[in-house]
């Protein structure tokens, strides 16, 4: 090979033989820069080399925007500026927490609240901090806690011009009235208006308020009444004490239970004991009649007592409890009169206040059935009719009484005969309404036996004349009652003039005694 041609082809070749630059197995033309061992072990140098390799491999990646973006992975604590920013951020966080505590302490439950919002340090790098995040349970609207009402200024209105709103505004008053319902008694159910914009007018709110107070007072009265009154099949503590004393004294052996309840009394069954202090013989089985002390049934029944000369001086309209005891005493006296006349009725044992002990009409704790509940044959019905007619005449002539509530409900069928009970309302014929009560009794008896198939049953007018002995000849019931009222008026005028009860009824002798 020509050496001159090779030299011309590579005029810029470096020192050394020309054949070495063309040899692939030759040594590289560039020489590596030598470095120390400390530089090789440096972390900063390693990071720079890694960044150079990444930039060479991914040249299209755009550099991040400049700015001190702080995360948990790239925090560089070697910079004084970064340390200062981190310290300032921590200080601002503690300062804001202190402000929140002070704000909560000062406001409390006050209607007027103070806010330190303008003094808080809102740091831009604190957005990722969990301590600055407010719990949603503290800020959400609590439906079970009433909102703080907006206060009305002292001048009585807010707003200006057409937008003025006074304290008498319908919407404002309606919402306030709705919030005031929470002050009602817990027993008064006001409903659940959570999440609803309820507005109650003043008229509706005042009506509900008055009703709530009335219900509260009524519940208190009912509670007191249960403690001091007899109820259905129950007795109050005072009545229970009276019954205990009767059992402890030996008058009664035991009280088995309730056998009947009515509008005005409760009847219990008891077995009689052996009491040496009592003059009367106690029957083996007794009926204890306890008059109710609730007073509800006695308010309209004073007409049976106030015009009875036996109790007129002791009658007190202002003391209803006294009427109850007088009612029991009146039944005792009426039963005594009937017993002396030989009329079948319970025998009186003893009276203690409003508790009357009598003989039991029945056997083995089973009371005798009422006349309306028993099925009698035609002969027994006829026998019962004449017996009742005879008893009504004995009541009027010998006992000088009118039953005043005689019906099939107050007559018992026992041992093949009729027994009369419930004579607490019985009055004398000279009572201002005595003849009216007698006519009502005659109507009840006549209708019952006429429906029962007794052909011999008299109508009410004929039965009234047969019992009373009066000869009232009226063609219709209206005129008949008019004459009865005239006789009662005549008797009342006579009482007012002479001051004592003397019957002025004109009769044709004693009434006839009907017998079978």
PDB file of C-alpha atoms in Angstrom, residues 4 38 65 116 121 169 180 220 229 342 348 398 485:
ATOM      1  CA  UNK A   4       1.585   8.731   0.596  1.00  0.00           C
ATOM      2  CA  UNK A  38     -14.581  10.131  47.794  1.00  0.00           C
ATOM      3  CA  UNK A  65     -43.267  23.866  37.752  1.00  0.00           C
ATOM      4  CA  UNK A 116     -62.150  34.934  65.278  1.00  0.00           C
ATOM      5  CA  UNK A 121     -53.639  32.015  59.700  1.00  0.00           C
ATOM      6  CA  UNK A 169     -94.360  39.242  61.369  1.00  0.00           C
ATOM      7  CA  UNK A 180     -91.996  26.943  71.880  1.00  0.00           C
ATOM      8  CA  UNK A 220    -102.701  14.980  88.085  1.00  0.00           C
ATOM      9  CA  UNK A 229    -111.617   6.777  95.354  1.00  0.00           C
ATOM     10  CA  UNK A 342    -142.035  -8.475 106.541  1.00  0.00           C
ATOM     11  CA  UNK A 348    -128.835  -5.203 107.671  1.00  0.00           C
ATOM     12  CA  UNK A 398    -146.870   0.191 106.135  1.00  0.00           C
ATOM     13  CA  UNK A 485    -148.242  17.098  89.732  1.00  0.00           C
TER      14      UNK A 485
END
